[in-house]
Tab-separated table of C-alpha atoms in Angstrom:
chain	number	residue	atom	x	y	z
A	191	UNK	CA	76.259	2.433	29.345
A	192	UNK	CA	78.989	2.429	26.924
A	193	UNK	CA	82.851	1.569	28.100
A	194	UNK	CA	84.188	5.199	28.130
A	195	UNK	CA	81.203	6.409	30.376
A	196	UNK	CA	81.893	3.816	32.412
A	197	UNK	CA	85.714	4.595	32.465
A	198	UNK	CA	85.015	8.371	33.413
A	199	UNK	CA	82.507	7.370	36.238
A	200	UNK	CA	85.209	5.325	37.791
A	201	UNK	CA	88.159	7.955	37.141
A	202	UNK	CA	85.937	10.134	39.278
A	203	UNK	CA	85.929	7.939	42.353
A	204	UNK	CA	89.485	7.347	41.942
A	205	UNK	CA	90.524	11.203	41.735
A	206	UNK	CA	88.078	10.977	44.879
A	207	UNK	CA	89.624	8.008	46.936
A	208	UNK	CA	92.790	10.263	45.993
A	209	UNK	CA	92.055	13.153	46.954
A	210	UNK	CA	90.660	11.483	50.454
A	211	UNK	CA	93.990	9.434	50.858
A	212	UNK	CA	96.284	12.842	50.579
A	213	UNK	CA	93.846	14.525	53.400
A	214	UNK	CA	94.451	11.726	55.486
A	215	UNK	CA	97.911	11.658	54.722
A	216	UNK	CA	98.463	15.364	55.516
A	217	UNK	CA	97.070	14.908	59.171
A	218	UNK	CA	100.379	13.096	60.006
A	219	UNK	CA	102.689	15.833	60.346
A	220	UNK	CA	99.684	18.139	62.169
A	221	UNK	CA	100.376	16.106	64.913
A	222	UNK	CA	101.606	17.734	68.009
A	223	UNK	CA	101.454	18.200	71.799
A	224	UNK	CA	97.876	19.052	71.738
A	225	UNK	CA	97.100	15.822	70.533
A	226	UNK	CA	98.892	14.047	73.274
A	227	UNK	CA	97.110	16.576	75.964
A	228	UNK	CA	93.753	15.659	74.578
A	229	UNK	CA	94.656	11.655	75.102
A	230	UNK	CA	96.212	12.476	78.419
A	231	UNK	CA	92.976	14.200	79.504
A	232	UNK	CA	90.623	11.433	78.159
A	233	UNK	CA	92.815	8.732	79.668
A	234	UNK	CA	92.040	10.590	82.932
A	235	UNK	CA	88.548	11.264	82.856
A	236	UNK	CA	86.576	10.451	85.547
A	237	UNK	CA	83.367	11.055	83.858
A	238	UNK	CA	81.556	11.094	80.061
A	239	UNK	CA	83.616	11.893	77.211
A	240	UNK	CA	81.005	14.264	75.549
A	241	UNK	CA	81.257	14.620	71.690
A	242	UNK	CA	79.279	17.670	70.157
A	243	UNK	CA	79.206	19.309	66.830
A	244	UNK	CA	76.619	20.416	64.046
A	245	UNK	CA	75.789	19.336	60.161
A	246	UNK	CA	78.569	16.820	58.823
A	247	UNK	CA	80.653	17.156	62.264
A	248	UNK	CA	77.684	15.833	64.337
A	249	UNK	CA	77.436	13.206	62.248
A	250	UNK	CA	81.143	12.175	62.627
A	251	UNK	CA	81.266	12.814	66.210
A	252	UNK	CA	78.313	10.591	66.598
A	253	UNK	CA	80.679	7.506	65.069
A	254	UNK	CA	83.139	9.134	67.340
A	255	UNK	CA	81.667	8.871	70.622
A	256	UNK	CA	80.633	5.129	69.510
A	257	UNK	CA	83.933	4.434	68.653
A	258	UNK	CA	85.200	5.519	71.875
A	259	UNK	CA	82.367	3.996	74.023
A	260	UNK	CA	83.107	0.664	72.522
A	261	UNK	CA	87.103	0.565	73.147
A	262	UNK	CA	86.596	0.779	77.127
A	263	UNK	CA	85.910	5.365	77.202
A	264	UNK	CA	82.282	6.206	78.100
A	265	UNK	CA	81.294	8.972	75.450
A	266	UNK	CA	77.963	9.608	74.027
A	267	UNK	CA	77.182	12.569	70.889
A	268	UNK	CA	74.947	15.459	71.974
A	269	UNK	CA	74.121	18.140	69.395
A	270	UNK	CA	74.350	21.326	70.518
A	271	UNK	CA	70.699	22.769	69.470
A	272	UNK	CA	69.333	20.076	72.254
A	273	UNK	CA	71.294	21.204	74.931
A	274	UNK	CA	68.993	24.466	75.443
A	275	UNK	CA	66.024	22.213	75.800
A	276	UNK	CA	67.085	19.709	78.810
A	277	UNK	CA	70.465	17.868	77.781
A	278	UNK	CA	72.783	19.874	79.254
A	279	UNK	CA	71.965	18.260	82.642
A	280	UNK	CA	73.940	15.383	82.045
A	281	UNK	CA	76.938	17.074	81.802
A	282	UNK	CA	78.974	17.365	85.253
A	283	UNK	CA	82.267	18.845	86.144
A	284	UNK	CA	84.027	15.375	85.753
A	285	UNK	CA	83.366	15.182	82.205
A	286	UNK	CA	85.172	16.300	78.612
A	287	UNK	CA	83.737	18.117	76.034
A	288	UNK	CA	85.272	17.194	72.808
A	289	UNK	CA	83.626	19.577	69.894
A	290	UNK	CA	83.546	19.155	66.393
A	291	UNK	CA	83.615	21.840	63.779
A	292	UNK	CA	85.785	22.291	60.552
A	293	UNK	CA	85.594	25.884	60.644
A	294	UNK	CA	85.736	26.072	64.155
A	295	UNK	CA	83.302	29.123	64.011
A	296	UNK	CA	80.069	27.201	63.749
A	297	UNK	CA	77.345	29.388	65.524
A	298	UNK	CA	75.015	26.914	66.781
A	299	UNK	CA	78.550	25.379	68.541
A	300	UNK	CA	80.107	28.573	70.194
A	301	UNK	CA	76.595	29.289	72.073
A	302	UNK	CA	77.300	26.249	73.639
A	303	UNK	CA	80.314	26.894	74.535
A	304	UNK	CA	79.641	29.767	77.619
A	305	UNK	CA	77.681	27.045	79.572
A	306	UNK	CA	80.746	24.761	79.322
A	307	UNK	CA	82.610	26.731	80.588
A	308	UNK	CA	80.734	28.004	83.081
A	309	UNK	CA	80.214	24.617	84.646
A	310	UNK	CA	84.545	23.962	84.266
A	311	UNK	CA	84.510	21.426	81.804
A	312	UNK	CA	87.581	21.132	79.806
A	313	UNK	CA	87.011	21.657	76.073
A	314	UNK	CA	89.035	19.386	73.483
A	315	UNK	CA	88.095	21.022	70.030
A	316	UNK	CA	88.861	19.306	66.525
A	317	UNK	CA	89.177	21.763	63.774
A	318	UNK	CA	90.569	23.107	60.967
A	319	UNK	CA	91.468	26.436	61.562
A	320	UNK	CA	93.733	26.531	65.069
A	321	UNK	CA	92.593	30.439	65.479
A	322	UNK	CA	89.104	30.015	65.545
A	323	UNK	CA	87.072	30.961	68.895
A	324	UNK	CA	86.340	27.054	69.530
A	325	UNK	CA	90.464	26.622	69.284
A	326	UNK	CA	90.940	29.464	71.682
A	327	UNK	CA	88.429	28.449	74.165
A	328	UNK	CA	89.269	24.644	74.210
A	329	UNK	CA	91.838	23.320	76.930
A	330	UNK	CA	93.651	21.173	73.491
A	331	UNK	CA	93.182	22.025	70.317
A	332	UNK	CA	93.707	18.887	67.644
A	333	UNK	CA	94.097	20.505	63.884
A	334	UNK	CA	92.593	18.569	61.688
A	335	UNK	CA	93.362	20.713	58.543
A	336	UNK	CA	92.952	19.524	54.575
A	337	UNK	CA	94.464	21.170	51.653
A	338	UNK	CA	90.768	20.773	49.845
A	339	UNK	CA	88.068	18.668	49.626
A	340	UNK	CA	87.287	15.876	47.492
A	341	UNK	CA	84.285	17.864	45.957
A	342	UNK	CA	85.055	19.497	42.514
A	343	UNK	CA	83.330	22.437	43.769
A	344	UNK	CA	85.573	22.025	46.870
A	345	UNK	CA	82.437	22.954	48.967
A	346	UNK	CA	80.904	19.748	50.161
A	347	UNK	CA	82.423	18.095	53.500
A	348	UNK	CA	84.153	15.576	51.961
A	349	UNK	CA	87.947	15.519	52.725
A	350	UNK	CA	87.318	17.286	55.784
A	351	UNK	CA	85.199	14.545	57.293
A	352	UNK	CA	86.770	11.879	56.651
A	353	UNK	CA	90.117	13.252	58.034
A	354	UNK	CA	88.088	14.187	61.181
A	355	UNK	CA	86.938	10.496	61.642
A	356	UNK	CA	90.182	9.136	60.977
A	357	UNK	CA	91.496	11.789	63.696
A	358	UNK	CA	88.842	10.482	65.797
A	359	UNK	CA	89.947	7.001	65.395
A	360	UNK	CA	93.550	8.200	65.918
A	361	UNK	CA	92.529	9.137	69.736
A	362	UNK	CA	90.084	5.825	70.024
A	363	UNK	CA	93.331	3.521	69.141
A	364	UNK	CA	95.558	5.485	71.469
A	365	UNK	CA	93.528	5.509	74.243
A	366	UNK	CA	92.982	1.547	73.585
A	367	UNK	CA	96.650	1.503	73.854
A	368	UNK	CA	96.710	3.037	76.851
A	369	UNK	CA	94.458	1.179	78.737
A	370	UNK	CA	96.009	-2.339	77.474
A	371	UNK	CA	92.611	-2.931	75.904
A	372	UNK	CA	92.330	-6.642	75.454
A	373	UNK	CA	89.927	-8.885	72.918
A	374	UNK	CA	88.023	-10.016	76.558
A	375	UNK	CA	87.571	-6.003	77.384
A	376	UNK	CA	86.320	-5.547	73.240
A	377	UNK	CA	83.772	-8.520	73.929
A	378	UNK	CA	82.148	-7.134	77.213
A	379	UNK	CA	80.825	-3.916	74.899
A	380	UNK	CA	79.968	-6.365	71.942
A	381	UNK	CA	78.464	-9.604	73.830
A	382	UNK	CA	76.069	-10.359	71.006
A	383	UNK	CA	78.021	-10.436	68.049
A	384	UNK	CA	80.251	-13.162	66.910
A	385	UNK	CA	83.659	-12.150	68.835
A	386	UNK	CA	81.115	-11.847	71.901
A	387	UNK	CA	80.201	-15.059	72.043
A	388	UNK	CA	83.611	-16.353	71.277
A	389	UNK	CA	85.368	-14.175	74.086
A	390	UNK	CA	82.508	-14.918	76.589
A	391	UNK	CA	81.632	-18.294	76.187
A	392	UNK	CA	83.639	-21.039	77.886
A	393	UNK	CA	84.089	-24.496	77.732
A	394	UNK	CA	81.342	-25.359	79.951
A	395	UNK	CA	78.695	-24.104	77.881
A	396	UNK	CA	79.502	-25.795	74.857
A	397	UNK	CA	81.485	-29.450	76.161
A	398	UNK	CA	80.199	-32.637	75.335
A	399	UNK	CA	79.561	-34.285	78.612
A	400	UNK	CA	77.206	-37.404	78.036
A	401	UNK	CA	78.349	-40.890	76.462
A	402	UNK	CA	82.012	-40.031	76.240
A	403	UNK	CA	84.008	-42.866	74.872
A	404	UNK	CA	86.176	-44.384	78.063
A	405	UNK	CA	88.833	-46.707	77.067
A	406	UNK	CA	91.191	-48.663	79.229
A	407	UNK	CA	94.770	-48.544	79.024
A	408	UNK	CA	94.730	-52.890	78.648
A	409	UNK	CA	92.247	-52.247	75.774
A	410	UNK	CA	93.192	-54.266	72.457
A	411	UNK	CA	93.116	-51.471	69.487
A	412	UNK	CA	90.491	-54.010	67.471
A	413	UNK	CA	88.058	-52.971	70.072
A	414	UNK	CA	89.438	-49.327	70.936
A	415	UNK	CA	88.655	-49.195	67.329
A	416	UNK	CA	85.106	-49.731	68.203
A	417	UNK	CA	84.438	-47.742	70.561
A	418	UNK	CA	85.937	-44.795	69.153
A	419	UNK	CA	83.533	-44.781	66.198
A	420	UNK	CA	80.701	-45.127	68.216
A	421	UNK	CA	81.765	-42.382	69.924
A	422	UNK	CA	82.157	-39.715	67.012
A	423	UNK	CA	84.042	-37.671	68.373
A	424	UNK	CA	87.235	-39.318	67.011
A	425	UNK	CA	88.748	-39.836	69.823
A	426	UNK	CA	88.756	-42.507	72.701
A	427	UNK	CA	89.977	-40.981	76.410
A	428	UNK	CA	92.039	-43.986	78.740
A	429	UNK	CA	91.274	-42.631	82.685
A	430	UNK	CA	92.578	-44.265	85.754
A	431	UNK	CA	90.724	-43.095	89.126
A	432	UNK	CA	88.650	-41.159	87.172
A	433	UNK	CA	91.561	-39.291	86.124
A	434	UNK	CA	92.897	-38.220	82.476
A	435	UNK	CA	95.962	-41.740	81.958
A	436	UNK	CA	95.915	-41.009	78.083
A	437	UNK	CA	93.589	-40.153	74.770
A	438	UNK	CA	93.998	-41.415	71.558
A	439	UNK	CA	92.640	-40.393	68.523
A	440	UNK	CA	91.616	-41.612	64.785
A	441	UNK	CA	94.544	-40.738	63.700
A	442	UNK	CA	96.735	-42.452	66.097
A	443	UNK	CA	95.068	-45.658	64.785
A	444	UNK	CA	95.469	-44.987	61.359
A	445	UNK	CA	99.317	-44.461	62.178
A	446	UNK	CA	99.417	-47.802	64.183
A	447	UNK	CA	97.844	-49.638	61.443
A	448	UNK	CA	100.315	-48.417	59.149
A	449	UNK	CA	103.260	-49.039	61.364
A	450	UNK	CA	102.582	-52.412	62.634
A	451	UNK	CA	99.961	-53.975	60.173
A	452	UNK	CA	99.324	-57.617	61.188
A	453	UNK	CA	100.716	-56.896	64.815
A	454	UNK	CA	98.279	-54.160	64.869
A	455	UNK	CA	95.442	-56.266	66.695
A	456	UNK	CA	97.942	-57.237	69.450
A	457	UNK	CA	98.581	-53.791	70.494
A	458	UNK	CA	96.439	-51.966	73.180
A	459	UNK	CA	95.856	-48.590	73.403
A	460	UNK	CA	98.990	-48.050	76.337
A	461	UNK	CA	101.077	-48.443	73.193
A	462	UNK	CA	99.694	-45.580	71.115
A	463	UNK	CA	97.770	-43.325	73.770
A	464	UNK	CA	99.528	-39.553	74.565
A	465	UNK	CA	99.652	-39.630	78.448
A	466	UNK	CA	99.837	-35.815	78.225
A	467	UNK	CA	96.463	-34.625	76.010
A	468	UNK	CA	95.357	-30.727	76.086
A	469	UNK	CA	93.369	-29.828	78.724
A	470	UNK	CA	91.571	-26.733	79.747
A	471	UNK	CA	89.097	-25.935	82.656
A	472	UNK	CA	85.467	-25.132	82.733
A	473	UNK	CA	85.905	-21.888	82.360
A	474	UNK	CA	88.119	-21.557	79.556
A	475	UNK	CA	87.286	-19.338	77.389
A	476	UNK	CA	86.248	-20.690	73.845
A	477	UNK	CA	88.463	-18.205	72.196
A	478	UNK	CA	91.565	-19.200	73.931
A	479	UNK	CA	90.398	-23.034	73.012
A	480	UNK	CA	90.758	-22.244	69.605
A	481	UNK	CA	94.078	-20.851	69.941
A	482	UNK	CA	95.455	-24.240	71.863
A	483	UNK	CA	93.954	-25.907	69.038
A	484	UNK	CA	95.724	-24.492	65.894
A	485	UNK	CA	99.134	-23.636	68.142
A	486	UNK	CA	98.883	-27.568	68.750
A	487	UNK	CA	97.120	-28.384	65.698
A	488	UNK	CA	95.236	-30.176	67.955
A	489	UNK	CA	91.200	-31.029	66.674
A	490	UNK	CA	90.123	-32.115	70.324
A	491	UNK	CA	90.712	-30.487	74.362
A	492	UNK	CA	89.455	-32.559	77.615
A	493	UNK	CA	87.468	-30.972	80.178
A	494	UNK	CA	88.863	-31.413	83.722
A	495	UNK	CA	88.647	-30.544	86.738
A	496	UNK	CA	91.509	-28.995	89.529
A	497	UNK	CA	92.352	-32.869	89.859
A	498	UNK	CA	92.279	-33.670	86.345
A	499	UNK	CA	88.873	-35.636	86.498
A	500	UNK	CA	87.393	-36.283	83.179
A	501	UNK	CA	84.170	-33.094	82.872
A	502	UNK	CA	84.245	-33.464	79.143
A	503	UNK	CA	85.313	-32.927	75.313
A	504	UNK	CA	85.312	-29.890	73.361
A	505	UNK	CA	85.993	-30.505	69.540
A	506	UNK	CA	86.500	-28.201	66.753
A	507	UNK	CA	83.087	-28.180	65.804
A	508	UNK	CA	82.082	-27.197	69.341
A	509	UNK	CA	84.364	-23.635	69.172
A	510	UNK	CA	82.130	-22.782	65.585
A	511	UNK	CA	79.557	-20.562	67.344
């Protein structure tokens, strides 16, 4: 393939990123009160936020309902050709319908529309055309509207999609807001992926419990020294009563060497130890672990207990699940 093929190929996804950019950009002022009424009556559900459409729109009101389901609002995609042979019976009165359709004069769509509202389910339609039959029979109407699509033939969903996802997303992220959606909340819908673990796992499940390297307080550094190596964890904890006294690390040994050099082997570890080291409880989550570590720039947390009893040591390493 010669250079100036290759140039016109990528000319043509450019004009096409374009042209999908504007249509985005042109949902911005379409805006209005019916968009807030649609959040307002998803934020309230007390059932299934129901996402139906045909073609192109089922398939973006299938990311839709995902979308939604996963940020903390039960929703699930149902085409509309199904419904006459058994779905429509898990639809109840609490739920939202929120139909998809560009045109908003899809016929497969409006026969579904009569047993909507015949059971009293509010209607949210997304559309293009705000005087279509699925705009005048829906409760909130959100225009989703594009100047043209990104096809040259200006025939093929293109635009039009991808405005409708990103108007989809637009109500996902609000509602999120809404609800003070937090990282823990994101993690209970995701529990196997990496945030999952991250979010769910604590610092029980991943301490270092066994052969931890106790130091005293009276303990020359010579043999601190010692003991911390064998301990590889790079650190050596001081307890008195079974309680956190102090910690010092490799690095505060390295720092002691430097600063006292032949006096170094007279010191004990009272002289270098922090009597305050970062602690967190059992049950801390390894996400928030991670954060104590790089606010502190801290490698290393203890383990205790409600009286500050020694459980065990969570290292960087430890948090890379």
């Amino acid at each position: 393939m010669s250079n100036e093929t290759s140039s016109i190929i990528r000319n043509y996804a450019v004009q096409c990123l374009h042209d999908e950019a504007e249509a985005l950009l042109e949902l911005i002022p379409q805006l209005d009160e019916n968009f807030d009424k649609a959040v307002q009556m998803m934020y309230a559900c007390k059932g299934k936020i129901i996402v139906t459409g045909v073609g192109k729109s089922g398939n973006i009101g299938a990311k839709i309902a995902a979308t939604l389901s996963s940020t903390g609002t039960p929703a699930f995609f149902i085409n509309p050709l199904d419904v006459y042979h058994g779905d429509l019976g898990v639809m109840t009165a609490d739920d939202i319908v929120l139909a998809l359709s560009n045109s908003g004069q899809t016929d497969e769509l409006l026969r579904f529309i009569p047993m909507v509202l015949h059971m009293q389910v509010p209607i949210i339609a997304m559309s293009g055309n705000e005087h279509s039959l699925l705009a005048k029979y829906s409760t909130a109407h959100i225009k989703v509207w594009v100047s043209k699509e990104a096809c040259p033939l200006n025939l093929a969903p293109t635009s039009s999609t991808t405005a409708a996802l990103a108007m989809g997303d637009a109500l996902a992220i609000a509602l999120m807001r809404m609800r003070n959606f937090k990282p823990q909340d994101f993690a209970q819908f995701h529990p196997g992926g990496e945030l999952g673990k991250r979010l769910l796992t604590t610092a029980a499940d991943v301490m270092r419990s066994d052969d931890l390297p106790i130091i005293s307080q009276d303990m020359h550094l010579g043999e601190a020294i010692i003991l911390v190596s064998k301990g590889k964890l790079g650190l050596g904890v001081s307890l008195c009563e079974g309680k956190i006294a102090g910690l010092i690390t490799d690095g505060d040994i390295r720092r002691a060497m430097e600063k006292w050099q032949a006096q170094f082997f007279d010191k004990t570890v009272r002289d270098i130890m922090t009597i305050h080291p970062k602690t967190v409880h059992p049950h801390t989550k390894i996400a928030d672990i991670q954060r104590i570590m790089n606010q502190y720039k801290v490698h290393t947390v203890l383990v205790v207990d409600e009286d500050n009893h020694l459980l065990g040591v969570v290292d960087h390493y430890s948090c890379m699940i």
